[in-house]
Coordinates of N, CA, C and O in Angstrom, one line a residue:
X1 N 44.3 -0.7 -16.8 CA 44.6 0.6 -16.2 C 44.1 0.4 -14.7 O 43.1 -0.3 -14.5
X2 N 44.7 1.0 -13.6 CA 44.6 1.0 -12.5 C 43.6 2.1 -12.2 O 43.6 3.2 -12.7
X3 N 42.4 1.3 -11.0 CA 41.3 2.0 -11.0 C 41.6 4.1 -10.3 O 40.9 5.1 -10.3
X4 N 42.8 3.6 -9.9 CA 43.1 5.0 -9.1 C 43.5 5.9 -10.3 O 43.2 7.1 -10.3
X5 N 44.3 5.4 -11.5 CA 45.0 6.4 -12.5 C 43.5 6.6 -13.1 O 43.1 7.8 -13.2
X6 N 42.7 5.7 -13.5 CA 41.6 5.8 -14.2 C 40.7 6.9 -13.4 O 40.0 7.5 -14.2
X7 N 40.6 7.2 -12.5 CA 39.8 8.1 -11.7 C 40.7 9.4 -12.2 O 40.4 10.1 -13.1
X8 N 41.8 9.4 -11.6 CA 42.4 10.5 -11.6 C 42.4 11.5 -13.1 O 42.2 12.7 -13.0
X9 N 42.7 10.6 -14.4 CA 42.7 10.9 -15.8 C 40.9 11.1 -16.2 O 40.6 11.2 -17.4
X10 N 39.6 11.2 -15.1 CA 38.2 11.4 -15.8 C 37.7 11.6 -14.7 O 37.6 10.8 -13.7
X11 N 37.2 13.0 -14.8 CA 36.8 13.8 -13.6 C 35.1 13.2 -13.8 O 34.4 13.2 -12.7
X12 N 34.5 12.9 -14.8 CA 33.9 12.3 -14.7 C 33.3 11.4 -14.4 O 32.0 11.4 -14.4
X13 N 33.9 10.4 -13.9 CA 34.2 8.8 -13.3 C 34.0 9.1 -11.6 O 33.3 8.4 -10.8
X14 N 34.9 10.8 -11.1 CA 34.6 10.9 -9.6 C 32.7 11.3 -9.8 O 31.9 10.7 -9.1
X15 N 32.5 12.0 -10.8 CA 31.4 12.6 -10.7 C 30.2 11.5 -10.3 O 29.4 11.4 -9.4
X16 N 30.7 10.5 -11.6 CA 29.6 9.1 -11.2 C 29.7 8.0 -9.8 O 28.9 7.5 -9.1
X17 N 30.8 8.1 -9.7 CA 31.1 7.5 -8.1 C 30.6 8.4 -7.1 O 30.1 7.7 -6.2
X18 N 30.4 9.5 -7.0 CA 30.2 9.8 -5.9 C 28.7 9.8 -5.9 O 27.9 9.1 -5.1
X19 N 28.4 10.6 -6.8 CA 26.6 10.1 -7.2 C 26.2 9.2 -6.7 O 25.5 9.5 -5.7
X20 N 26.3 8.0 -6.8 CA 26.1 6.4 -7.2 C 26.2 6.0 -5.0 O 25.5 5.3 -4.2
X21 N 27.4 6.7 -5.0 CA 27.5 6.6 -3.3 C 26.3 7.3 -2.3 O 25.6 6.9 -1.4
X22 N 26.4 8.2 -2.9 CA 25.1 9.0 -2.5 C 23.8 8.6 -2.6 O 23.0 9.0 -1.7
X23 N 23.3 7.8 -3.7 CA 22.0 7.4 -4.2 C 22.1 5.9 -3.0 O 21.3 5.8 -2.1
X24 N 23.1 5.0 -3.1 CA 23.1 3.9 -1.5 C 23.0 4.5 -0.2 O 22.2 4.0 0.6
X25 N 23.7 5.6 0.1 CA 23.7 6.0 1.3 C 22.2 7.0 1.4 O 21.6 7.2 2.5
X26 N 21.9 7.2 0.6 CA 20.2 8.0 0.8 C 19.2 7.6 0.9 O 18.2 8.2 1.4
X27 N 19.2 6.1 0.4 CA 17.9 4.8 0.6 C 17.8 4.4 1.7 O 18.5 3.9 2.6
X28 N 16.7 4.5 1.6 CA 15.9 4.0 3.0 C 16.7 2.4 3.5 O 17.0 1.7 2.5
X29 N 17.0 1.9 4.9 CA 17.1 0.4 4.7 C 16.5 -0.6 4.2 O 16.9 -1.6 3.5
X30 N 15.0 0.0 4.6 CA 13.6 -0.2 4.5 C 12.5 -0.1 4.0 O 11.8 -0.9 4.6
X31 N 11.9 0.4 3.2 CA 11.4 0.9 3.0 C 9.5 0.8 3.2 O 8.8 1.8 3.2
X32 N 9.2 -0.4 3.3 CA 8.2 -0.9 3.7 C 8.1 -1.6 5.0 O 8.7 -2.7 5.1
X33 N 7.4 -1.0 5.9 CA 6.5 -1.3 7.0 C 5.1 -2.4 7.2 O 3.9 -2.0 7.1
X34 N 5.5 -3.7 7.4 CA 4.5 -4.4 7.2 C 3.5 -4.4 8.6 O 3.9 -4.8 9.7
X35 N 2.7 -4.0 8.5 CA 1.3 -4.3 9.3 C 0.4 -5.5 9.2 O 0.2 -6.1 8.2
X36 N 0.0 -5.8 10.5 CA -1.5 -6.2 10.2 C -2.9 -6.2 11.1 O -3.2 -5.7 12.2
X37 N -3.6 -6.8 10.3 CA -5.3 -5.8 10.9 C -5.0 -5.4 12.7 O -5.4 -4.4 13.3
X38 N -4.4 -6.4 13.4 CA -4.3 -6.0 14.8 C -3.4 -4.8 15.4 O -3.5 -4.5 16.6
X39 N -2.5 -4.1 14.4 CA -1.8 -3.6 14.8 C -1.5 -2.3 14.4 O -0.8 -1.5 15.0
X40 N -2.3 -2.1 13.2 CA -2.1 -0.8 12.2 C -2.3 0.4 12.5 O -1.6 1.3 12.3
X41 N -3.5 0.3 13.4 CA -3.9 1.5 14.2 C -3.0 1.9 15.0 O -3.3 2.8 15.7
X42 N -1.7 1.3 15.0 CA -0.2 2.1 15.7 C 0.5 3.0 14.8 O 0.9 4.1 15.1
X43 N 0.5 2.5 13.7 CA 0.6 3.3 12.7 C 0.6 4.3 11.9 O 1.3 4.6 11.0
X44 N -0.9 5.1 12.8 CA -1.4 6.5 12.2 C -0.2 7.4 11.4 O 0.8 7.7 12.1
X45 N -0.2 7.8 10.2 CA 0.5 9.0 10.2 C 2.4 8.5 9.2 O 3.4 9.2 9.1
X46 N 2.0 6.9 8.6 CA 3.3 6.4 8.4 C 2.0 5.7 7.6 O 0.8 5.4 7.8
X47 N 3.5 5.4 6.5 CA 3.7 4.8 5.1 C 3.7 3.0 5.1 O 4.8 2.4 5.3
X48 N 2.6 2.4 4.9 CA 2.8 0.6 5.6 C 2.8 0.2 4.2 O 2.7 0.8 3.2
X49 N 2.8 -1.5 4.4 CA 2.0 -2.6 3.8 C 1.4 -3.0 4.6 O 1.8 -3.0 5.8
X50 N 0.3 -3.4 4.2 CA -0.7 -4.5 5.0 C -1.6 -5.5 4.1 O -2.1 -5.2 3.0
X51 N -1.8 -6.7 4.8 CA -1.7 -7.6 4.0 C -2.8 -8.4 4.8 O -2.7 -8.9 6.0
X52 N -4.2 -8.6 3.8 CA -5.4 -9.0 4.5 C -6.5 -9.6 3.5 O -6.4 -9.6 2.3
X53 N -7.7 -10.4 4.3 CA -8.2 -10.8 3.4 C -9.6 -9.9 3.4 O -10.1 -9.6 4.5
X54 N -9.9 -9.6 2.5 CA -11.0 -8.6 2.0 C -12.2 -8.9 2.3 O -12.8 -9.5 1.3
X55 N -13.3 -8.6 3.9 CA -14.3 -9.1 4.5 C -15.2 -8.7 3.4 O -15.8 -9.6 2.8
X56 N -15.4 -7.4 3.1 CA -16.7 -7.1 2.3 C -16.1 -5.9 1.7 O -15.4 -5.0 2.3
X57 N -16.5 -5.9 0.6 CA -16.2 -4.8 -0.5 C -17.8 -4.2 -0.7 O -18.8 -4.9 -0.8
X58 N -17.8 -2.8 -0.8 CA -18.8 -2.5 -0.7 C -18.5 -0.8 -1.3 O -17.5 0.0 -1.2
X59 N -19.5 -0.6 -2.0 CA -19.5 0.9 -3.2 C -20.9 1.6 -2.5 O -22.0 1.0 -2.4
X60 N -20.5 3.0 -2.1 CA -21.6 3.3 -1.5 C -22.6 4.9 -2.8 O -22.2 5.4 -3.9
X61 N -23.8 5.2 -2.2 CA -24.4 5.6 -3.2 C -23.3 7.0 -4.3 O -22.8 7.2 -5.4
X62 N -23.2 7.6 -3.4 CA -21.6 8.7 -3.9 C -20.9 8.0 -5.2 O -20.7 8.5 -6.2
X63 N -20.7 6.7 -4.9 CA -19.5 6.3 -6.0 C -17.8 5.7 -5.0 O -16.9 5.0 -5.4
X64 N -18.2 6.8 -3.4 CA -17.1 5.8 -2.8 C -17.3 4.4 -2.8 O -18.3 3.8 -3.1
X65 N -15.5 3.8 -2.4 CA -15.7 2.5 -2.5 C -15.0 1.8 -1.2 O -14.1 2.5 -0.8
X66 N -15.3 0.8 -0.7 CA -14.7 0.3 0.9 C -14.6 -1.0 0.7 O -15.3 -1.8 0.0
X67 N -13.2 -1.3 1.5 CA -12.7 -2.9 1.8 C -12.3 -3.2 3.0 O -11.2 -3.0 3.4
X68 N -13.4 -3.9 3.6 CA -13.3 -4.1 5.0 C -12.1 -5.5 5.4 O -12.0 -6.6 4.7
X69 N -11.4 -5.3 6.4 CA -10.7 -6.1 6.7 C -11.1 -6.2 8.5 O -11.6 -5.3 9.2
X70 N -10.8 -7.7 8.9 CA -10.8 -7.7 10.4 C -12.0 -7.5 10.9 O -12.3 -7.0 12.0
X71 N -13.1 -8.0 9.5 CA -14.6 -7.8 10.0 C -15.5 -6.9 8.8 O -15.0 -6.4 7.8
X72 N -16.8 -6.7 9.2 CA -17.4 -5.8 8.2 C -17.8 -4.7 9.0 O -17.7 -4.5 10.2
X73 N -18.3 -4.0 8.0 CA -18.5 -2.6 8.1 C -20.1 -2.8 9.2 O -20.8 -3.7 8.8
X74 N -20.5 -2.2 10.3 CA -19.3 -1.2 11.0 C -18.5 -1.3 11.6 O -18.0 -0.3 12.2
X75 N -17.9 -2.9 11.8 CA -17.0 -3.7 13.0 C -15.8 -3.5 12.6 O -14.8 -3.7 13.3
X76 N -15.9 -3.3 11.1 CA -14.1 -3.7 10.6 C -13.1 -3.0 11.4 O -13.6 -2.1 12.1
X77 N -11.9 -3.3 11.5 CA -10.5 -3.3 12.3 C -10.1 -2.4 11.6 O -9.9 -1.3 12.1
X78 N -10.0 -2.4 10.2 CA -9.3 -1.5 9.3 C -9.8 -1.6 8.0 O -10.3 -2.6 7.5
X79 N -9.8 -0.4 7.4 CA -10.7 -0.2 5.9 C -9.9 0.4 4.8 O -8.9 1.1 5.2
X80 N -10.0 0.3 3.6 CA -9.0 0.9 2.2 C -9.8 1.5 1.8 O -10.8 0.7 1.6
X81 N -10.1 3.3 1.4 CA -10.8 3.5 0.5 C -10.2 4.1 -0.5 O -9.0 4.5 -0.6
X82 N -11.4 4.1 -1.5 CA -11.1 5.0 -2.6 C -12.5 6.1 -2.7 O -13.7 5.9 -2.7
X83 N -11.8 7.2 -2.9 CA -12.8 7.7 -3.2 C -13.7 7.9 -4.5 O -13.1 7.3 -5.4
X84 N -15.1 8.6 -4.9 CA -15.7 9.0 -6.2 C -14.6 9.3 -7.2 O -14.6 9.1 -8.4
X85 N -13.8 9.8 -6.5 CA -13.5 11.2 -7.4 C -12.4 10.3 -7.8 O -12.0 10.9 -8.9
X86 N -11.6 9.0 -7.6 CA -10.9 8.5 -8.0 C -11.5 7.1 -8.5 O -10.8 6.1 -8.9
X87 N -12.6 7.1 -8.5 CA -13.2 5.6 -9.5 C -12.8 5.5 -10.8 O -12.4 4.3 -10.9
X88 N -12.7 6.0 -11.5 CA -12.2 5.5 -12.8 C -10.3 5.5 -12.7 O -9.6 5.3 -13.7
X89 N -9.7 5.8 -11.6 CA -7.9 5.8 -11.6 C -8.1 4.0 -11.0 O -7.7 3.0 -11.4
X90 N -8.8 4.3 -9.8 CA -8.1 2.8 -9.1 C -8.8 1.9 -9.9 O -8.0 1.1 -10.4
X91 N -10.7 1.7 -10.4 CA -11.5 0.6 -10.5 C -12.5 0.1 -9.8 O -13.2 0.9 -9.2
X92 N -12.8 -1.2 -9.9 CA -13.7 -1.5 -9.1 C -13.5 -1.9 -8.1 O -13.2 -3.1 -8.3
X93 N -13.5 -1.7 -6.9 CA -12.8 -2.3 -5.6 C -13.5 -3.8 -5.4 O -12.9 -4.7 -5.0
X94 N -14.9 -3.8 -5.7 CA -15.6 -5.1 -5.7 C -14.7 -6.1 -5.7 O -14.5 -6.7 -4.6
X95 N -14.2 -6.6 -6.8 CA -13.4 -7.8 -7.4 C -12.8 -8.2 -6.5 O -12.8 -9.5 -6.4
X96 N -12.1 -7.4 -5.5 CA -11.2 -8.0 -4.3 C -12.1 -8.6 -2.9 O -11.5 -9.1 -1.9
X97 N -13.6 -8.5 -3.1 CA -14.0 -8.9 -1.8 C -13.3 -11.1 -2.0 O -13.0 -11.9 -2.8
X98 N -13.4 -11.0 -0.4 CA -12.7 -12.8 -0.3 C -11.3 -13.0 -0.7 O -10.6 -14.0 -0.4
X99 N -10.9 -12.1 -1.3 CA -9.1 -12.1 -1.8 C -8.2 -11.5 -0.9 O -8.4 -10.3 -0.6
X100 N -7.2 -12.2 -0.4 CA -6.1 -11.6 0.3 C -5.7 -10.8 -0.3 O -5.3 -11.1 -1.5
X101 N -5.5 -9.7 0.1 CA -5.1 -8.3 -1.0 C -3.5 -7.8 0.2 O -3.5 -7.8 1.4
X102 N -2.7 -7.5 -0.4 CA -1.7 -6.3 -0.1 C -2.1 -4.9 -0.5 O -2.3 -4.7 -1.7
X103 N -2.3 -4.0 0.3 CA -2.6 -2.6 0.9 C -1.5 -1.4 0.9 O -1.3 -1.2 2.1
X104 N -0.8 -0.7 0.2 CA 0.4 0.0 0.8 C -0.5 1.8 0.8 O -1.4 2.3 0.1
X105 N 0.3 2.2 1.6 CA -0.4 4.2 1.9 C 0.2 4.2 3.2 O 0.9 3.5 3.8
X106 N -0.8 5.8 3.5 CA -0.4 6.3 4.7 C -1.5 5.6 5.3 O -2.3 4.8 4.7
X107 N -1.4 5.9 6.9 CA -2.4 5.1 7.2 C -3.0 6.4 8.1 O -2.4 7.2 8.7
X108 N -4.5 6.3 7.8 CA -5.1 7.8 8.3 C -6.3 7.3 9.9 O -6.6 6.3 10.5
X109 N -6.3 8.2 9.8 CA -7.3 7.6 11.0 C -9.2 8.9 10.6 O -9.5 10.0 10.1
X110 N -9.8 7.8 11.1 CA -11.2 8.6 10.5 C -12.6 7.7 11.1 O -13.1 6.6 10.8
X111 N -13.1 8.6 12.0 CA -14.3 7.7 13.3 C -13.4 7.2 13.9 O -13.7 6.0 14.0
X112 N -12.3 7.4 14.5 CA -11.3 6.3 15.4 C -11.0 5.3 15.0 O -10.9 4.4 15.9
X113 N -11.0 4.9 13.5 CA -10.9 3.7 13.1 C -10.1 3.7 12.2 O -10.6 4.3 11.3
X114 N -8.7 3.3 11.7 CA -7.6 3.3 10.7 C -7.8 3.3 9.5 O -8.8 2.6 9.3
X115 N -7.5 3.7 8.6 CA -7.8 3.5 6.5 C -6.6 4.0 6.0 O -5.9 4.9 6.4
X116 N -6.6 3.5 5.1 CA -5.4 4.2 3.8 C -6.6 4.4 2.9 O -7.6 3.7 2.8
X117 N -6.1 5.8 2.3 CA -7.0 6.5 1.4 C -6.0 5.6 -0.2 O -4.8 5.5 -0.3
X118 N -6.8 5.2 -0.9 CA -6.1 4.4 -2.5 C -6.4 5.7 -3.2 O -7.4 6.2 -2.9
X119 N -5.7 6.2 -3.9 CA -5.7 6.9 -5.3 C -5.2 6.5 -6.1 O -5.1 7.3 -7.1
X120 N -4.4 5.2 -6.4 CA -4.0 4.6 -7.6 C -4.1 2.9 -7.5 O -4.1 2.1 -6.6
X121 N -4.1 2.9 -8.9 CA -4.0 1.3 -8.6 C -2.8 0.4 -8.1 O -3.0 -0.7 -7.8
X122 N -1.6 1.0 -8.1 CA -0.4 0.3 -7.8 C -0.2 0.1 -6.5 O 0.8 -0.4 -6.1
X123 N -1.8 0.6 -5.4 CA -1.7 0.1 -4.0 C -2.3 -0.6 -3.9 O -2.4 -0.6 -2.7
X124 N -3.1 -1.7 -4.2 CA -3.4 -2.8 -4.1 C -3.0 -4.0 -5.3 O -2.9 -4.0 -6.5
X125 N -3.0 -4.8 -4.3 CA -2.4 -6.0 -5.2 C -3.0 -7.3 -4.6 O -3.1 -7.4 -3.4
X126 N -3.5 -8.4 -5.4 CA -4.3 -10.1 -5.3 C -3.0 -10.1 -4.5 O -2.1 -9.3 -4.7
X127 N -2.8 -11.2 -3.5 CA -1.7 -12.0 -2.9 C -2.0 -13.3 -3.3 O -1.1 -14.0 -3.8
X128 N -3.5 -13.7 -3.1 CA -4.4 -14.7 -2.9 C -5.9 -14.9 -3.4 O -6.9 -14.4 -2.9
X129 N -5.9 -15.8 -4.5 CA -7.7 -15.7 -4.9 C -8.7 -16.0 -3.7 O -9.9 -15.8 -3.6
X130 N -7.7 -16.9 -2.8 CA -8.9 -18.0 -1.7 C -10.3 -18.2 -2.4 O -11.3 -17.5 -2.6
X131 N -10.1 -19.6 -2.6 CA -11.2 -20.2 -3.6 C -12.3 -20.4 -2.8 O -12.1 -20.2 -1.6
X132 N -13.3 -20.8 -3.0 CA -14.1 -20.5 -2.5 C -15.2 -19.2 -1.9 O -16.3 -19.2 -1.4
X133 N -14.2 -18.0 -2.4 CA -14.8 -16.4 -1.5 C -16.5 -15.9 -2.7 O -16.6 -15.9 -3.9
X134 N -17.1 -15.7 -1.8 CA -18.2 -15.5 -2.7 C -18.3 -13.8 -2.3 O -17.7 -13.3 -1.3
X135 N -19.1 -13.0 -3.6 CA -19.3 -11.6 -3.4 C -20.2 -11.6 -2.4 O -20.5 -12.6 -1.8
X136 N -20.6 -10.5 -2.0 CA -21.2 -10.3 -0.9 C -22.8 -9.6 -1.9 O -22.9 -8.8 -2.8
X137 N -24.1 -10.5 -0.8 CA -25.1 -9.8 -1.5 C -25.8 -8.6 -1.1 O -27.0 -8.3 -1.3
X138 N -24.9 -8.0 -0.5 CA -25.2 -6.5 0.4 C -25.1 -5.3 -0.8 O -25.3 -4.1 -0.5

């Protein structure tokens, strides 16, 4: 059957075509924005990846939790948090100190200093164990 008679005989078939056209033409090109620690702070206010190695992981008395990149706290370039109130959704952020980690969120700004706030675990990701990384005894 000819794809034009076949359209014409299943109004259905336009239904799914045009859909299907719509769902390509609505996607982003792009959809991820790669960053990194020198640059992110351009970024305020937009959706990135960023892809870094984890200076010091560090859980403060509250239950927040911090991953410094581009230095330690209070020097870091850029930080991931998670808050209390999300410790048992994301985890332990610990694990990632010394590991090149991938980062994705908004990117917020807070003390004039860049962070993506984490509320789930599907924003960070290992890239890299880098052997050798020891925890920090802070």
């Amino acid at each position: 059957m000819k794809p034009a008679v076949m359209f014409k005989s299943c109004p259905a078939c336009w239904v799914l075509l045009v859909a299907s056209l719509l769902l390509f033409v609505a996607r982003p090109a792009s959809a991820e924005t790669e960053v990194d620690v020198h640059n992110v702070a351009d970024y305020i206010g937009q959706e990135v990846v960023f892809t870094g190695v984890v200076e010091l992981a560090r859980r403060i008395e509250s239950g927040t939790q911090f991953l410094d990149f581009g230095g330690r706290h209070p020097s870091a370039l850029f930080t991931a948090v998670a808050m209390a109130s999300k410790a048992d959704v994301v985890g332990d952020l610990t694990v990632f100190e010394g590991k090149t980690v991938r980062v994705r969120g908004v990117v917020e700004e807070f003390n004039g200093k860049p962070q993506i706030i984490l509320k789930a675990p599907d924003q960070i990701e290992v890239v890299q164990e880098n052997l050798g990384s020891q925890p920090s005894s802070e």
